[in-house]
Amino acid sequence: MTPMFDPGPNPFGNPKVFLAGVGELMTETAGEVADGLLAHAFTTERYLHEVTIPALERGPPRRARRAPTSRPPIPALS
């Protein structure tokens, strides 16, 4: 970033990045690169336990950086 547009250090640190995902691949990607997952609002509890959470947990071993503190998926509707 050029010095003219550099706001300097953020006193609150870097913002958290959340990804939205439904399928296993996007959920694994969220586990690998994001700080959290926004699950589909119509996701059932069974799907969360059987598909989403296991896929989310497969992501961190592929991370180049340390895995964040585990956060549950957040069902969201926009």
Coordinates of N, CA, C and O in Angstrom, one line a residue:
M1 N 0.8 -1.2 0.0 CA 0.0 0.0 0.0 C 0.9 1.2 0.0 O 1.9 1.3 0.7
T2 N 0.5 2.2 -0.8 CA 1.4 3.4 -0.8 C 1.2 4.2 0.5 O 0.2 4.1 1.1
P3 N 2.3 4.9 0.9 CA 2.2 5.7 2.1 C 1.0 6.6 2.2 O 0.5 6.8 3.3
M4 N 0.6 7.2 1.1 CA -0.5 8.1 1.1 C -1.8 7.5 1.6 O -2.6 8.1 2.3
F5 N -2.0 6.2 1.4 CA -3.2 5.5 1.7 C -3.1 4.6 3.0 O -4.0 3.9 3.3
D6 N -1.9 4.6 3.6 CA -1.7 3.7 4.7 C -2.2 4.4 6.0 O -1.7 5.4 6.4
P7 N -3.3 3.8 6.6 CA -3.8 4.4 7.8 C -3.0 4.2 9.1 O -3.4 4.7 10.2
G8 N -2.0 3.4 9.0 CA -1.2 3.0 10.2 C -1.7 1.8 10.9 O -2.7 1.2 10.4
P9 N -1.1 1.5 12.0 CA -1.6 0.3 12.7 C -3.0 0.5 13.3 O -3.4 1.5 13.7
N10 N -3.8 -0.6 13.3 CA -5.1 -0.6 13.8 C -5.0 -0.9 15.3 O -4.5 -1.9 15.7
P11 N -5.5 0.0 16.2 CA -5.3 -0.3 17.6 C -6.1 -1.5 18.1 O -5.9 -2.0 19.2
F12 N -7.0 -2.0 17.3 CA -7.9 -3.1 17.7 C -7.4 -4.4 17.0 O -8.0 -5.5 17.2
G13 N -6.3 -4.4 16.3 CA -5.7 -5.6 15.6 C -6.4 -5.8 14.3 O -7.2 -5.0 13.8
N14 N -6.1 -6.9 13.7 CA -6.7 -7.3 12.4 C -8.1 -7.7 12.6 O -8.4 -8.4 13.5
P15 N -9.0 -7.4 11.6 CA -10.4 -7.8 11.7 C -10.5 -9.3 11.5 O -9.6 -10.0 10.8
K16 N -11.5 -9.9 12.1 CA -11.7 -11.4 11.9 C -12.4 -11.6 10.6 O -13.2 -10.8 10.1
V17 N -12.0 -12.7 9.9 CA -12.6 -13.0 8.6 C -13.4 -14.3 8.7 O -12.9 -15.3 9.2
F18 N -14.7 -14.1 8.4 CA -15.6 -15.3 8.4 C -16.0 -15.6 7.0 O -16.2 -14.7 6.2
L19 N -16.2 -16.9 6.7 CA -16.6 -17.3 5.3 C -18.0 -18.0 5.5 O -18.2 -18.6 6.5
A20 N -18.8 -17.8 4.5 CA -20.1 -18.5 4.4 C -19.9 -19.8 3.6 O -19.1 -19.8 2.7
G21 N -20.5 -20.9 4.1 CA -20.4 -22.1 3.4 C -21.5 -23.1 3.7 O -22.0 -23.0 4.9
V22 N -21.8 -24.0 2.8 CA -22.8 -25.0 3.1 C -22.2 -26.4 2.8 O -22.3 -27.2 3.7
G23 N -21.6 -26.6 1.7 CA -21.0 -27.9 1.3 C -19.7 -28.1 2.1 O -19.1 -27.2 2.7
E24 N -19.3 -29.4 2.0 CA -18.1 -29.8 2.7 C -16.8 -29.1 2.3 O -16.0 -28.7 3.1
L25 N -16.6 -28.9 1.0 CA -15.4 -28.3 0.5 C -15.2 -26.8 1.0 O -14.2 -26.4 1.4
M26 N -16.3 -26.0 0.9 CA -16.2 -24.6 1.3 C -16.1 -24.6 2.8 O -15.4 -23.7 3.4
T27 N -16.7 -25.5 3.5 CA -16.6 -25.6 5.0 C -15.2 -25.9 5.4 O -14.6 -25.3 6.3
E28 N -14.5 -26.9 4.7 CA -13.1 -27.2 5.0 C -12.2 -26.0 4.7 O -11.3 -25.7 5.4
T29 N -12.5 -25.3 3.6 CA -11.8 -24.1 3.3 C -11.9 -23.0 4.4 O -10.9 -22.4 4.8
A30 N -13.1 -22.9 4.9 CA -13.3 -21.9 6.0 C -12.5 -22.4 7.2 O -11.8 -21.5 7.9
G31 N -12.4 -23.6 7.5 CA -11.6 -24.1 8.6 C -10.1 -23.9 8.4 O -9.3 -23.8 9.3
E32 N -9.7 -23.9 7.1 CA -8.3 -23.7 6.8 C -7.9 -22.3 6.8 O -6.8 -21.9 7.3
V33 N -8.7 -21.3 6.3 CA -8.2 -20.0 6.1 C -9.0 -18.9 6.9 O -8.5 -17.8 6.9
A34 N -10.1 -19.2 7.4 CA -11.0 -18.2 8.0 C -10.9 -18.3 9.6 O -10.5 -19.3 10.1
D35 N -11.4 -17.2 10.2 CA -11.5 -17.2 11.6 C -12.9 -17.8 12.1 O -13.1 -18.0 13.3
G36 N -13.8 -18.0 11.2 CA -15.1 -18.5 11.6 C -15.9 -18.9 10.3 O -15.5 -18.6 9.2
L37 N -17.1 -19.5 10.6 CA -17.9 -20.0 9.5 C -19.3 -19.4 9.7 O -19.9 -19.5 10.8
L38 N -19.9 -18.9 8.6 CA -21.3 -18.6 8.6 C -22.1 -19.7 7.9 O -21.9 -19.8 6.7
A39 N -22.8 -20.5 8.7 CA -23.6 -21.6 8.1 C -24.9 -21.1 7.6 O -25.4 -20.0 8.0
H40 N -25.5 -21.8 6.7 CA -26.8 -21.5 6.1 C -27.8 -21.5 7.2 O -27.8 -22.4 8.1
A41 N -28.8 -20.5 7.2 CA -29.8 -20.4 8.3 C -30.7 -21.6 8.3 O -31.2 -21.9 9.4
F42 N -30.9 -22.3 7.2 CA -31.7 -23.5 7.2 C -31.0 -24.8 7.6 O -31.6 -25.9 7.4
T43 N -29.8 -24.7 8.0 CA -29.0 -25.9 8.3 C -29.6 -26.5 9.6 O -29.9 -25.9 10.5
T44 N -29.8 -27.8 9.5 CA -30.3 -28.6 10.6 C -29.2 -28.9 11.6 O -28.0 -28.9 11.3
E45 N -29.6 -29.2 12.9 CA -28.7 -29.5 13.9 C -28.0 -30.8 13.5 O -26.8 -30.9 13.7
R46 N -28.7 -31.8 12.9 CA -28.1 -33.0 12.5 C -27.0 -32.8 11.4 O -25.9 -33.3 11.5
Y47 N -27.3 -31.9 10.4 CA -26.3 -31.6 9.4 C -25.1 -30.9 10.0 O -23.9 -31.2 9.6
L48 N -25.3 -30.0 11.0 CA -24.2 -29.4 11.6 C -23.3 -30.4 12.3 O -22.0 -30.4 12.2
H49 N -23.9 -31.4 13.0 CA -23.1 -32.4 13.7 C -22.4 -33.4 12.8 O -21.3 -33.9 13.1
E50 N -23.2 -33.8 11.8 CA -22.7 -34.9 11.0 C -21.8 -34.5 9.8 O -20.9 -35.2 9.3
V51 N -22.0 -33.3 9.3 CA -21.3 -32.8 8.1 C -20.4 -31.6 8.4 O -19.2 -31.5 8.1
T52 N -21.1 -30.5 8.8 CA -20.4 -29.2 8.9 C -19.2 -29.2 9.9 O -18.1 -28.8 9.6
I53 N -19.5 -29.6 11.2 CA -18.4 -29.6 12.2 C -17.2 -30.5 11.8 O -16.1 -30.0 11.9
P54 N -17.5 -31.7 11.3 CA -16.3 -32.5 10.9 C -15.5 -31.9 9.8 O -14.3 -31.9 9.7
A55 N -16.3 -31.3 8.8 CA -15.6 -30.7 7.7 C -14.8 -29.5 8.1 O -13.6 -29.2 7.7
L56 N -15.3 -28.7 9.1 CA -14.7 -27.5 9.6 C -13.4 -27.9 10.3 O -12.4 -27.3 10.2
E57 N -13.4 -29.1 11.0 CA -12.3 -29.5 11.8 C -11.2 -30.1 10.9 O -10.0 -30.2 11.3
R58 N -11.5 -30.5 9.7 CA -10.5 -31.0 8.7 C -9.7 -29.9 8.2 O -8.6 -30.2 7.6
G59 N -10.1 -28.7 8.2 CA -9.4 -27.6 7.6 C -8.1 -27.2 8.4 O -7.1 -27.0 7.7
P60 N -8.1 -27.0 9.7 CA -6.9 -26.5 10.4 C -5.6 -27.3 10.2 O -4.6 -26.7 10.1
P61 N -5.6 -28.6 10.0 CA -4.4 -29.3 9.8 C -3.7 -28.8 8.5 O -2.5 -28.9 8.3
R62 N -4.4 -28.3 7.5 CA -3.9 -27.8 6.3 C -3.4 -26.3 6.4 O -2.8 -25.8 5.5
R63 N -3.7 -25.7 7.5 CA -3.3 -24.3 7.7 C -1.8 -24.1 7.7 O -1.1 -24.9 8.3
A64 N -1.4 -23.0 7.2 CA 0.0 -22.6 7.2 C 0.3 -21.8 8.5 O 1.4 -21.8 9.0
R65 N -0.8 -21.3 9.1 CA -0.6 -20.6 10.4 C -1.4 -21.4 11.5 O -2.1 -22.3 11.2
R66 N -1.2 -20.9 12.7 CA -1.8 -21.6 13.9 C -3.3 -21.5 13.8 O -3.9 -20.5 13.4
A67 N -4.0 -22.6 14.1 CA -5.5 -22.6 14.1 C -6.0 -21.7 15.2 O -5.5 -21.6 16.3
P68 N -7.1 -20.9 14.9 CA -7.7 -20.0 15.9 C -8.4 -20.8 16.9 O -8.7 -22.0 16.8
T69 N -8.8 -20.2 18.0 CA -9.7 -20.8 19.0 C -11.0 -21.2 18.3 O -11.5 -20.5 17.5
S70 N -11.4 -22.4 18.5 CA -12.6 -23.0 17.9 C -13.8 -22.2 18.1 O -14.1 -21.8 19.3
R71 N -14.5 -21.8 17.1 CA -15.8 -21.1 17.2 C -16.9 -21.9 16.5 O -16.6 -22.5 15.4
P72 N -18.0 -22.0 17.1 CA -19.1 -22.8 16.5 C -19.6 -22.1 15.2 O -19.5 -20.9 15.1
P73 N -20.1 -22.8 14.2 CA -20.7 -22.2 13.0 C -21.8 -21.3 13.4 O -22.6 -21.7 14.3
I74 N -22.0 -20.2 12.8 CA -23.1 -19.3 13.1 C -24.1 -19.4 11.9 O -23.8 -19.0 10.8
P75 N -25.3 -19.9 12.2 CA -26.3 -19.9 11.1 C -26.7 -18.4 10.8 O -27.0 -17.6 11.7
A76 N -26.7 -18.0 9.5 CA -27.0 -16.7 9.1 C -27.9 -16.6 7.9 O -27.9 -17.5 7.1
L77 N -28.7 -15.6 7.9 CA -29.7 -15.4 6.8 C -29.6 -14.0 6.4 O -29.7 -13.1 7.2
S78 N -29.2 -13.7 5.1 CA -29.1 -12.3 4.7 C -30.1 -12.1 3.5 O -30.6 -12.9 2.9

